[in-house]
Amino acid sequence: MKGLLTAVGLAALALPGPAQALIGYGITMYDPSCAFGCYDSVSGYMLECSVMDHGPVGAHSHGAGGPTSPECRAGDTYFLTTLAYCMNTTCDASTPMWKMERFWSEQATGSKTVAAKWSYGEALAQVKEPPTDEYGEDDHHLTRTVLLDPETVKSNAETREYFEYAEMIHSRYGLVLLIVGFGTPVIISLFTKLPYMSTLSDKLKPYLVYPSLIGTYHVRPLPYLLGNAATIGQSLYVIMFAALNIAMAAAGYKSVQPNAWFGNQWQEVMGYFSARTGVLAFALTPLVILLSGRNNILLWATNWSHSTFMILHRWVARIYAAQVIVHSIAELVLYIDMGSYEAEFKTEYWAWGIVGTVFACAMLVFSSLFFRRWSYEVFLIGHIIMAVFVIVGSWYHVEFLFSRKWGYEFWLYAACAVWFFDRVIRVFRILKNGPRRAVVTEVAEDIVRVDVKGIRWTAAPGLHTYAYFPALSPWRPWENHPFSILPTALLRSKREASLSGAASGSDTPSNADIEKSGGVTSTSTPERDDQALGGAPGAGITLYVRKSKGLTKLLANHNSLLTLLDGPYPDNPTDGVLKSDRLLLIAGGVGITGVLPYIARHTNVKVCWSVRASAEGLVRDLEGPLSRAAEKDVRVGSRLDVAALLAEEERTGWNRVGVVVCGPGGLCDDTRALVTAKARSGPTVWELEVDAFSW
Ligand SMILES: Cc1cc2nc3c(=O)[nH]c(=O)nc-3n(C[C@H](O)[C@H](O)[C@H](O)COP(=O)(O)OP(=O)(O)OC[C@H]3O[C@@H](n4cnc5c(N)ncnc54)[C@H](O)[C@@H]3O)c2cc1C
């Protein structure tokens, strides 16, 4: 177990080598502890060169500081001989000489950078006669080689041993959190691919994957904008991970009393606990960032959707913040109890710890749905700035305290690596796609069509891209928004569509519209010049954008709008629904763009689409691709009856029906609830993908 954790932990952190990593995993603190026990027992004695006027000794100093400087110890004969004699008589034969010498060269004076005037062997050779007495109360300073009290030496050695053990457990449990948090989606995804697992997975999905934990809320926010309810499966991950965090924070403490650093057992365990929660928070940092990433290894290695990872990002971030808050409170309570609060409060590490904690708490508040709705862009920029403060605060917190001695910074390196990886790949993707000129056409009252020529992406469904329109937002050129991708080739001209419609004998959409929309129909369709859009069909992508209150509001007719594209990215897994006997595509409004690419990938498709009367122009624009669906039900100005649609599919007797829904929150949530109910009652097997245009 330990070996596995080490290997995976090191790989995950992408470390250059095991020489420097985490305590217990490449870093040892107090080895050999017998030598440290001797050092702690003699380092408090006054030497000839000691000075009485010295600064305060912090609780984290672990023996450093005090009246005697490293330089003083380095040249003091009796300090060195007493230490060497104690080491020689205390450490048993199993302690190799190189460890004794290493300790001596790095620790004998209390500073790595100040070398003693003798080596360990030389200092030992100075002891001609074994000492017979101890340092007494009458001694003003050390004037001879003395014996050190074996009980004190043992207690000091054990203090260090137990402290190091606690630190090793912190690292181990941090790795456990990281590996479980990361590995669970991967293992579950692999599990579903095992032979005979599909039947089990079919049975479990209606109980775990589809239903929401709270009523029919999932895409629609909970009352009072409390957030979005997770599905039962997502909730199980969150509950499991929260329970694991509690267990990892609560388990594995060993106490040794008397203890040289902690006055009683409560202080000792509280000291370990506060450090544990700090390390666990650090360990969660890379995971929190990873879960929100676009270029996210979890998206590539699993069949979980981006919106699922966004929900997990929020919950793991809340757990992270809880660890940070508990760490800060525990430290505060401990130092008040130890009487060192006043001294700690004035230190720089403490101030930076407060910076990290305050910004972690602020992120919790300012990433609530209320603020995301108020202004997504302000939320996003603020979120990134606050995250930088959290990381920088954490960095200086451990930098001032430990000067990169114990490897805590590696958790932060890993977090930064995850973040930079995502950002760098985004830039690569944008450069690869190159700057493009888009044709923007207003197709309905608040909907524009954006044709970007020359882009050749797979026509696979379930993809989106992030579009930048820097000319529309010159003050915020980095602003970008996700949109579903339609291959322009799918959107052939009306003439072509009519021809293929006539050839196949299927209804043209306009006939269907007239029947089902209460008479709303089209009289003219803007003819699009495929050559102008990139030559042959296929050489381009098309976005349909419903104007909202931000950047999208500025999209208007344009012949050559500078556009940058970061993508394509997968959104929802498509395998399950595409393997169904029948594919039911349910869309509301501009959500049609999320389902249309499925038409080209499945032979038995029914498209059910409802749009407001004001979006009739969109219906006209999509007549071509719609004509290719085996069946369609397009309603302009009236709603779909999803329950009736599902019942009809059930009656027809398909063994497996795939449902893809994309549109307003209410439509998505209703469809989720209805499909769940049907899937539980059988015998039809239902596959469901919900693409809600939000996360
Ligand atoms: C995977 C996905 C695919 C989408 N596909 C389409 C599509 O094909 N056509 C379409 O019209 N809309 C689509 N959307 C929705 C579209 O991204 C938002 O309507 C758009 O970002 C709003 O921009 P705005 O600045 O005008 O919005 P604002 O009025 O400022 O914000 C409205 C809401 O849009 C969401 N939003 C804004 N910016 C972002 C962002 N950068 N990332 C995620 N959400 C954001 C927020 O929930 C916000 O509350 C999609 C969304 C997602 C997540």
PDB file of N, CA and C and ligand atoms in Angstrom, residues 294 306-307 310 369 371-377 379-380 446-448 463-466 476 479-486 542-555 569-572 590-594 662 691-695, ligand 1:
ATOM      1  N   ARG A 294     -10.797  22.846 -18.477  1.00  0.00           N
ATOM      2  CA  ARG A 294     -11.266  22.439 -19.812  1.00  0.00           C
ATOM      3  C   ARG A 294     -10.382  21.312 -20.330  1.00  0.00           C
ATOM      4  N   HIS A 306     -18.598  17.200 -18.538  1.00  0.00           N
ATOM      5  CA  HIS A 306     -17.959  18.399 -17.999  1.00  0.00           C
ATOM      6  C   HIS A 306     -18.818  19.016 -16.898  1.00  0.00           C
ATOM      7  N   SER A 307     -20.144  18.983 -17.092  1.00  0.00           N
ATOM      8  CA  SER A 307     -20.999  19.601 -16.070  1.00  0.00           C
ATOM      9  C   SER A 307     -20.924  18.816 -14.759  1.00  0.00           C
ATOM     10  N   MET A 310     -17.897  19.994 -13.060  1.00  0.00           N
ATOM     11  CA  MET A 310     -18.075  21.335 -12.486  1.00  0.00           C
ATOM     12  C   MET A 310     -18.805  21.246 -11.138  1.00  0.00           C
ATOM     13  N   LEU A 369     -24.396  30.981  -6.640  1.00  0.00           N
ATOM     14  CA  LEU A 369     -25.183  31.174  -7.860  1.00  0.00           C
ATOM     15  C   LEU A 369     -25.631  32.626  -8.002  1.00  0.00           C
ATOM     16  N   PHE A 371     -24.055  35.373  -7.288  1.00  0.00           N
ATOM     17  CA  PHE A 371     -23.027  36.199  -7.930  1.00  0.00           C
ATOM     18  C   PHE A 371     -22.756  35.745  -9.366  1.00  0.00           C
ATOM     19  N   ARG A 372     -22.832  34.435  -9.603  1.00  0.00           N
ATOM     20  CA  ARG A 372     -22.599  33.949 -10.975  1.00  0.00           C
ATOM     21  C   ARG A 372     -23.668  34.495 -11.908  1.00  0.00           C
ATOM     22  N   ARG A 373     -24.885  34.576 -11.402  1.00  0.00           N
ATOM     23  CA  ARG A 373     -25.978  35.111 -12.222  1.00  0.00           C
ATOM     24  C   ARG A 373     -25.877  36.620 -12.381  1.00  0.00           C
ATOM     25  N   TRP A 374     -25.450  37.263 -11.316  1.00  0.00           N
ATOM     26  CA  TRP A 374     -25.386  38.724 -11.325  1.00  0.00           C
ATOM     27  C   TRP A 374     -24.465  39.196 -12.460  1.00  0.00           C
ATOM     28  N   SER A 375     -23.268  38.634 -12.538  1.00  0.00           N
ATOM     29  CA  SER A 375     -22.387  38.911 -13.672  1.00  0.00           C
ATOM     30  C   SER A 375     -21.346  37.795 -13.755  1.00  0.00           C
ATOM     31  N   TYR A 376     -21.507  36.966 -14.773  1.00  0.00           N
ATOM     32  CA  TYR A 376     -20.626  35.803 -14.891  1.00  0.00           C
ATOM     33  C   TYR A 376     -19.169  36.240 -15.090  1.00  0.00           C
ATOM     34  N   GLU A 377     -18.982  37.305 -15.864  1.00  0.00           N
ATOM     35  CA  GLU A 377     -17.609  37.739 -16.146  1.00  0.00           C
ATOM     36  C   GLU A 377     -16.926  38.266 -14.893  1.00  0.00           C
ATOM     37  N   PHE A 379     -17.701  37.468 -11.867  1.00  0.00           N
ATOM     38  CA  PHE A 379     -17.453  36.278 -11.041  1.00  0.00           C
ATOM     39  C   PHE A 379     -16.164  35.585 -11.483  1.00  0.00           C
ATOM     40  N   LEU A 380     -16.039  35.378 -12.811  1.00  0.00           N
ATOM     41  CA  LEU A 380     -14.913  34.586 -13.334  1.00  0.00           C
ATOM     42  C   LEU A 380     -13.572  35.266 -13.044  1.00  0.00           C
ATOM     43  N   ASP A 446     -33.717  37.338 -31.489  1.00  0.00           N
ATOM     44  CA  ASP A 446     -32.581  37.400 -30.569  1.00  0.00           C
ATOM     45  C   ASP A 446     -31.582  36.254 -30.813  1.00  0.00           C
ATOM     46  N   ILE A 447     -31.583  35.752 -32.039  1.00  0.00           N
ATOM     47  CA  ILE A 447     -30.675  34.633 -32.341  1.00  0.00           C
ATOM     48  C   ILE A 447     -29.822  34.971 -33.559  1.00  0.00           C
ATOM     49  N   VAL A 448     -28.528  34.749 -33.430  1.00  0.00           N
ATOM     50  CA  VAL A 448     -27.650  34.955 -34.582  1.00  0.00           C
ATOM     51  C   VAL A 448     -26.988  33.633 -34.950  1.00  0.00           C
ATOM     52  N   LEU A 463     -20.198  18.186 -28.749  1.00  0.00           N
ATOM     53  CA  LEU A 463     -18.977  18.993 -28.672  1.00  0.00           C
ATOM     54  C   LEU A 463     -19.342  20.474 -28.538  1.00  0.00           C
ATOM     55  N   HIS A 464     -18.471  21.191 -27.881  1.00  0.00           N
ATOM     56  CA  HIS A 464     -18.646  22.644 -27.856  1.00  0.00           C
ATOM     57  C   HIS A 464     -17.289  23.315 -28.019  1.00  0.00           C
ATOM     58  N   THR A 465     -17.346  24.589 -28.343  1.00  0.00           N
ATOM     59  CA  THR A 465     -16.108  25.370 -28.464  1.00  0.00           C
ATOM     60  C   THR A 465     -16.293  26.652 -27.675  1.00  0.00           C
ATOM     61  N   TYR A 466     -15.189  27.255 -27.293  1.00  0.00           N
ATOM     62  CA  TYR A 466     -15.242  28.566 -26.644  1.00  0.00           C
ATOM     63  C   TYR A 466     -14.877  29.601 -27.699  1.00  0.00           C
ATOM     64  N   ARG A 476     -11.975  43.652 -22.942  1.00  0.00           N
ATOM     65  CA  ARG A 476     -11.836  42.338 -22.286  1.00  0.00           C
ATOM     66  C   ARG A 476     -11.600  41.284 -23.370  1.00  0.00           C
ATOM     67  N   GLU A 479     -12.332  37.527 -23.029  1.00  0.00           N
ATOM     68  CA  GLU A 479     -13.676  36.995 -22.748  1.00  0.00           C
ATOM     69  C   GLU A 479     -14.078  35.966 -23.803  1.00  0.00           C
ATOM     70  N   ASN A 480     -14.544  34.838 -23.361  1.00  0.00           N
ATOM     71  CA  ASN A 480     -14.954  33.787 -24.294  1.00  0.00           C
ATOM     72  C   ASN A 480     -16.133  33.035 -23.715  1.00  0.00           C
ATOM     73  N   HIS A 481     -16.925  32.461 -24.596  1.00  0.00           N
ATOM     74  CA  HIS A 481     -18.149  31.781 -24.157  1.00  0.00           C
ATOM     75  C   HIS A 481     -18.321  30.447 -24.874  1.00  0.00           C
ATOM     76  N   PRO A 482     -18.884  29.468 -24.171  1.00  0.00           N
ATOM     77  CA  PRO A 482     -19.061  28.153 -24.797  1.00  0.00           C
ATOM     78  C   PRO A 482     -20.304  28.093 -25.689  1.00  0.00           C
ATOM     79  N   PHE A 483     -20.138  27.472 -26.836  1.00  0.00           N
ATOM     80  CA  PHE A 483     -21.277  27.264 -27.753  1.00  0.00           C
ATOM     81  C   PHE A 483     -21.164  25.886 -28.389  1.00  0.00           C
ATOM     82  N   SER A 484     -22.321  25.259 -28.631  1.00  0.00           N
ATOM     83  CA  SER A 484     -22.322  23.960 -29.305  1.00  0.00           C
ATOM     84  C   SER A 484     -21.919  24.142 -30.755  1.00  0.00           C
ATOM     85  N   ILE A 485     -21.299  23.108 -31.285  1.00  0.00           N
ATOM     86  CA  ILE A 485     -20.761  23.206 -32.646  1.00  0.00           C
ATOM     87  C   ILE A 485     -21.669  22.456 -33.622  1.00  0.00           C
ATOM     88  N   LEU A 486     -21.948  23.100 -34.725  1.00  0.00           N
ATOM     89  CA  LEU A 486     -22.603  22.398 -35.841  1.00  0.00           C
ATOM     90  C   LEU A 486     -21.653  22.448 -37.029  1.00  0.00           C
ATOM     91  N   THR A 542     -20.575  26.078 -37.619  1.00  0.00           N
ATOM     92  CA  THR A 542     -21.603  27.098 -37.409  1.00  0.00           C
ATOM     93  C   THR A 542     -22.065  27.063 -35.959  1.00  0.00           C
ATOM     94  N   LEU A 543     -22.222  28.254 -35.402  1.00  0.00           N
ATOM     95  CA  LEU A 543     -22.761  28.375 -34.048  1.00  0.00           C
ATOM     96  C   LEU A 543     -24.085  29.123 -34.159  1.00  0.00           C
ATOM     97  N   TYR A 544     -25.028  28.737 -33.369  1.00  0.00           N
ATOM     98  CA  TYR A 544     -26.243  29.538 -33.235  1.00  0.00           C
ATOM     99  C   TYR A 544     -26.234  30.097 -31.823  1.00  0.00           C
ATOM    100  N   VAL A 545     -26.330  31.386 -31.728  1.00  0.00           N
ATOM    101  CA  VAL A 545     -26.183  32.032 -30.422  1.00  0.00           C
ATOM    102  C   VAL A 545     -27.439  32.810 -30.080  1.00  0.00           C
ATOM    103  N   ARG A 546     -27.969  32.480 -28.926  1.00  0.00           N
ATOM    104  CA  ARG A 546     -29.089  33.291 -28.429  1.00  0.00           C
ATOM    105  C   ARG A 546     -28.494  34.440 -27.629  1.00  0.00           C
ATOM    106  N   LYS A 547     -28.903  35.643 -27.994  1.00  0.00           N
ATOM    107  CA  LYS A 547     -28.299  36.799 -27.332  1.00  0.00           C
ATOM    108  C   LYS A 547     -28.748  36.860 -25.881  1.00  0.00           C
ATOM    109  N   SER A 548     -27.761  37.062 -25.019  1.00  0.00           N
ATOM    110  CA  SER A 548     -28.071  37.222 -23.603  1.00  0.00           C
ATOM    111  C   SER A 548     -27.722  38.649 -23.199  1.00  0.00           C
ATOM    112  N   LYS A 549     -27.332  38.862 -21.952  1.00  0.00           N
ATOM    113  CA  LYS A 549     -27.150  40.252 -21.501  1.00  0.00           C
ATOM    114  C   LYS A 549     -25.711  40.741 -21.636  1.00  0.00           C
ATOM    115  N   GLY A 550     -24.787  39.828 -21.906  1.00  0.00           N
ATOM    116  CA  GLY A 550     -23.385  40.223 -21.944  1.00  0.00           C
ATOM    117  C   GLY A 550     -22.864  40.376 -23.361  1.00  0.00           C
ATOM    118  N   LEU A 551     -21.718  39.730 -23.617  1.00  0.00           N
ATOM    119  CA  LEU A 551     -21.059  39.838 -24.917  1.00  0.00           C
ATOM    120  C   LEU A 551     -21.977  39.437 -26.074  1.00  0.00           C
ATOM    121  N   THR A 552     -22.779  38.416 -25.860  1.00  0.00           N
ATOM    122  CA  THR A 552     -23.609  37.902 -26.955  1.00  0.00           C
ATOM    123  C   THR A 552     -24.624  38.944 -27.437  1.00  0.00           C
ATOM    124  N   LYS A 553     -24.942  39.903 -26.544  1.00  0.00           N
ATOM    125  CA  LYS A 553     -25.898  40.961 -26.911  1.00  0.00           C
ATOM    126  C   LYS A 553     -25.360  41.785 -28.079  1.00  0.00           C
ATOM    127  N   LEU A 554     -24.025  41.829 -28.201  1.00  0.00           N
ATOM    128  CA  LEU A 554     -23.394  42.682 -29.211  1.00  0.00           C
ATOM    129  C   LEU A 554     -23.287  42.006 -30.576  1.00  0.00           C
ATOM    130  N   LEU A 555     -23.649  40.732 -30.647  1.00  0.00           N
ATOM    131  CA  LEU A 555     -23.536  40.037 -31.935  1.00  0.00           C
ATOM    132  C   LEU A 555     -24.639  40.521 -32.880  1.00  0.00           C
ATOM    133  N   TYR A 569     -14.256  20.765 -27.575  1.00  0.00           N
ATOM    134  CA  TYR A 569     -14.221  20.048 -26.296  1.00  0.00           C
ATOM    135  C   TYR A 569     -15.435  19.130 -26.188  1.00  0.00           C
ATOM    136  N   PRO A 570     -15.240  17.979 -25.580  1.00  0.00           N
ATOM    137  CA  PRO A 570     -16.412  17.120 -25.361  1.00  0.00           C
ATOM    138  C   PRO A 570     -17.242  17.673 -24.214  1.00  0.00           C
ATOM    139  N   ASP A 571     -18.523  17.526 -24.323  1.00  0.00           N
ATOM    140  CA  ASP A 571     -19.384  17.979 -23.235  1.00  0.00           C
ATOM    141  C   ASP A 571     -19.981  16.769 -22.541  1.00  0.00           C
ATOM    142  N   ASN A 572     -20.927  16.123 -23.254  1.00  0.00           N
ATOM    143  CA  ASN A 572     -21.545  14.924 -22.685  1.00  0.00           C
ATOM    144  C   ASN A 572     -21.034  13.699 -23.433  1.00  0.00           C
ATOM    145  N   VAL A 590     -32.820  27.528 -28.851  1.00  0.00           N
ATOM    146  CA  VAL A 590     -31.515  27.392 -29.492  1.00  0.00           C
ATOM    147  C   VAL A 590     -30.821  26.087 -29.070  1.00  0.00           C
ATOM    148  N   GLY A 591     -31.433  25.380 -28.127  1.00  0.00           N
ATOM    149  CA  GLY A 591     -30.912  24.075 -27.705  1.00  0.00           C
ATOM    150  C   GLY A 591     -30.870  23.071 -28.850  1.00  0.00           C
ATOM    151  N   ILE A 592     -31.517  23.396 -29.947  1.00  0.00           N
ATOM    152  CA  ILE A 592     -31.480  22.514 -31.123  1.00  0.00           C
ATOM    153  C   ILE A 592     -30.035  22.272 -31.568  1.00  0.00           C
ATOM    154  N   THR A 593     -29.166  23.264 -31.343  1.00  0.00           N
ATOM    155  CA  THR A 593     -27.771  23.106 -31.789  1.00  0.00           C
ATOM    156  C   THR A 593     -27.070  21.991 -31.017  1.00  0.00           C
ATOM    157  N   GLY A 594     -27.521  21.716 -29.817  1.00  0.00           N
ATOM    158  CA  GLY A 594     -26.894  20.660 -29.022  1.00  0.00           C
ATOM    159  C   GLY A 594     -27.296  19.270 -29.481  1.00  0.00           C
ATOM    160  N   CYS A 662     -31.823  19.112 -24.781  1.00  0.00           N
ATOM    161  CA  CYS A 662     -31.008  20.323 -24.709  1.00  0.00           C
ATOM    162  C   CYS A 662     -31.952  21.509 -24.806  1.00  0.00           C
ATOM    163  N   ASP A 691     -28.041  18.056 -21.938  1.00  0.00           N
ATOM    164  CA  ASP A 691     -27.060  19.089 -22.275  1.00  0.00           C
ATOM    165  C   ASP A 691     -27.758  20.421 -22.042  1.00  0.00           C
ATOM    166  N   ALA A 692     -27.455  21.034 -20.909  1.00  0.00           N
ATOM    167  CA  ALA A 692     -28.309  22.145 -20.472  1.00  0.00           C
ATOM    168  C   ALA A 692     -27.788  23.523 -20.829  1.00  0.00           C
ATOM    169  N   PHE A 693     -26.662  23.610 -21.521  1.00  0.00           N
ATOM    170  CA  PHE A 693     -26.069  24.917 -21.839  1.00  0.00           C
ATOM    171  C   PHE A 693     -25.724  25.704 -20.593  1.00  0.00           C
ATOM    172  N   SER A 694     -25.478  25.013 -19.507  1.00  0.00           N
ATOM    173  CA  SER A 694     -25.062  25.733 -18.292  1.00  0.00           C
ATOM    174  C   SER A 694     -24.352  24.754 -17.377  1.00  0.00           C
ATOM    175  N   TRP A 695     -23.490  25.302 -16.507  1.00  0.00           N
ATOM    176  CA  TRP A 695     -22.893  24.468 -15.457  1.00  0.00           C
ATOM    177  C   TRP A 695     -22.587  25.315 -14.260  1.00  0.00           C
TER     178      TRP A 695
HETATM  179  C1  LIG B   1     -21.513  23.593 -22.982  1.00  0.00           C
HETATM  180  C2  LIG B   1     -22.332  24.800 -23.350  1.00  0.00           C
HETATM  181  C3  LIG B   1     -22.783  24.952 -24.638  1.00  0.00           C
HETATM  182  C4  LIG B   1     -23.537  26.072 -24.978  1.00  0.00           C
HETATM  183  N1  LIG B   1     -23.990  26.204 -26.250  1.00  0.00           N
HETATM  184  C5  LIG B   1     -24.724  27.277 -26.587  1.00  0.00           C
HETATM  185  C6  LIG B   1     -25.205  27.441 -27.922  1.00  0.00           C
HETATM  186  O1  LIG B   1     -24.943  26.628 -28.792  1.00  0.00           O
HETATM  187  N2  LIG B   1     -25.955  28.546 -28.194  1.00  0.00           N
HETATM  188  C7  LIG B   1     -26.253  29.480 -27.241  1.00  0.00           C
HETATM  189  O2  LIG B   1     -26.936  30.451 -27.542  1.00  0.00           O
HETATM  190  N3  LIG B   1     -25.822  29.333 -25.971  1.00  0.00           N
HETATM  191  C8  LIG B   1     -25.051  28.281 -25.626  1.00  0.00           C
HETATM  192  N4  LIG B   1     -24.592  28.152 -24.346  1.00  0.00           N
HETATM  193  C9  LIG B   1     -24.898  29.212 -23.400  1.00  0.00           C
HETATM  194  C10 LIG B   1     -23.951  30.376 -23.638  1.00  0.00           C
HETATM  195  O3  LIG B   1     -22.632  29.991 -23.353  1.00  0.00           O
HETATM  196  C11 LIG B   1     -24.285  31.566 -22.761  1.00  0.00           C
HETATM  197  O4  LIG B   1     -25.588  31.958 -23.097  1.00  0.00           O
HETATM  198  C12 LIG B   1     -23.353  32.692 -23.030  1.00  0.00           C
HETATM  199  O5  LIG B   1     -22.114  32.397 -22.456  1.00  0.00           O
HETATM  200  C13 LIG B   1     -23.884  33.973 -22.451  1.00  0.00           C
HETATM  201  O6  LIG B   1     -22.960  34.995 -22.687  1.00  0.00           O
HETATM  202  P1  LIG B   1     -23.271  36.505 -22.239  1.00  0.00           P
HETATM  203  O7  LIG B   1     -21.983  37.192 -21.892  1.00  0.00           O
HETATM  204  O8  LIG B   1     -24.053  37.203 -23.275  1.00  0.00           O
HETATM  205  O9  LIG B   1     -24.152  36.182 -21.017  1.00  0.00           O
HETATM  206  P2  LIG B   1     -24.593  36.878 -19.690  1.00  0.00           P
HETATM  207  O10 LIG B   1     -25.939  37.473 -19.899  1.00  0.00           O
HETATM  208  O11 LIG B   1     -23.519  37.711 -19.128  1.00  0.00           O
HETATM  209  O12 LIG B   1     -24.740  35.536 -18.786  1.00  0.00           O
HETATM  210  C14 LIG B   1     -25.882  34.722 -18.880  1.00  0.00           C
HETATM  211  C15 LIG B   1     -25.561  33.347 -18.294  1.00  0.00           C
HETATM  212  O13 LIG B   1     -24.743  32.649 -19.222  1.00  0.00           O
HETATM  213  C16 LIG B   1     -23.814  31.803 -18.533  1.00  0.00           C
HETATM  214  N5  LIG B   1     -22.463  32.158 -18.954  1.00  0.00           N
HETATM  215  C17 LIG B   1     -21.987  33.372 -19.266  1.00  0.00           C
HETATM  216  N6  LIG B   1     -20.687  33.303 -19.602  1.00  0.00           N
HETATM  217  C18 LIG B   1     -20.335  31.999 -19.498  1.00  0.00           C
HETATM  218  C19 LIG B   1     -19.133  31.288 -19.690  1.00  0.00           C
HETATM  219  N7  LIG B   1     -18.012  31.893 -20.063  1.00  0.00           N
HETATM  220  N8  LIG B   1     -19.124  29.950 -19.456  1.00  0.00           N
HETATM  221  C20 LIG B   1     -20.255  29.320 -19.078  1.00  0.00           C
HETATM  222  N9  LIG B   1     -21.417  29.928 -18.880  1.00  0.00           N
HETATM  223  C21 LIG B   1     -21.472  31.269 -19.077  1.00  0.00           C
HETATM  224  C22 LIG B   1     -24.015  32.064 -17.053  1.00  0.00           C
HETATM  225  O14 LIG B   1     -24.841  31.047 -16.531  1.00  0.00           O
HETATM  226  C23 LIG B   1     -24.738  33.375 -17.009  1.00  0.00           C
HETATM  227  O15 LIG B   1     -25.546  33.455 -15.879  1.00  0.00           O
HETATM  228  C24 LIG B   1     -23.845  27.061 -24.004  1.00  0.00           C
HETATM  229  C25 LIG B   1     -23.374  26.900 -22.698  1.00  0.00           C
HETATM  230  C26 LIG B   1     -22.635  25.791 -22.378  1.00  0.00           C
HETATM  231  C27 LIG B   1     -22.142  25.650 -20.981  1.00  0.00           C
END
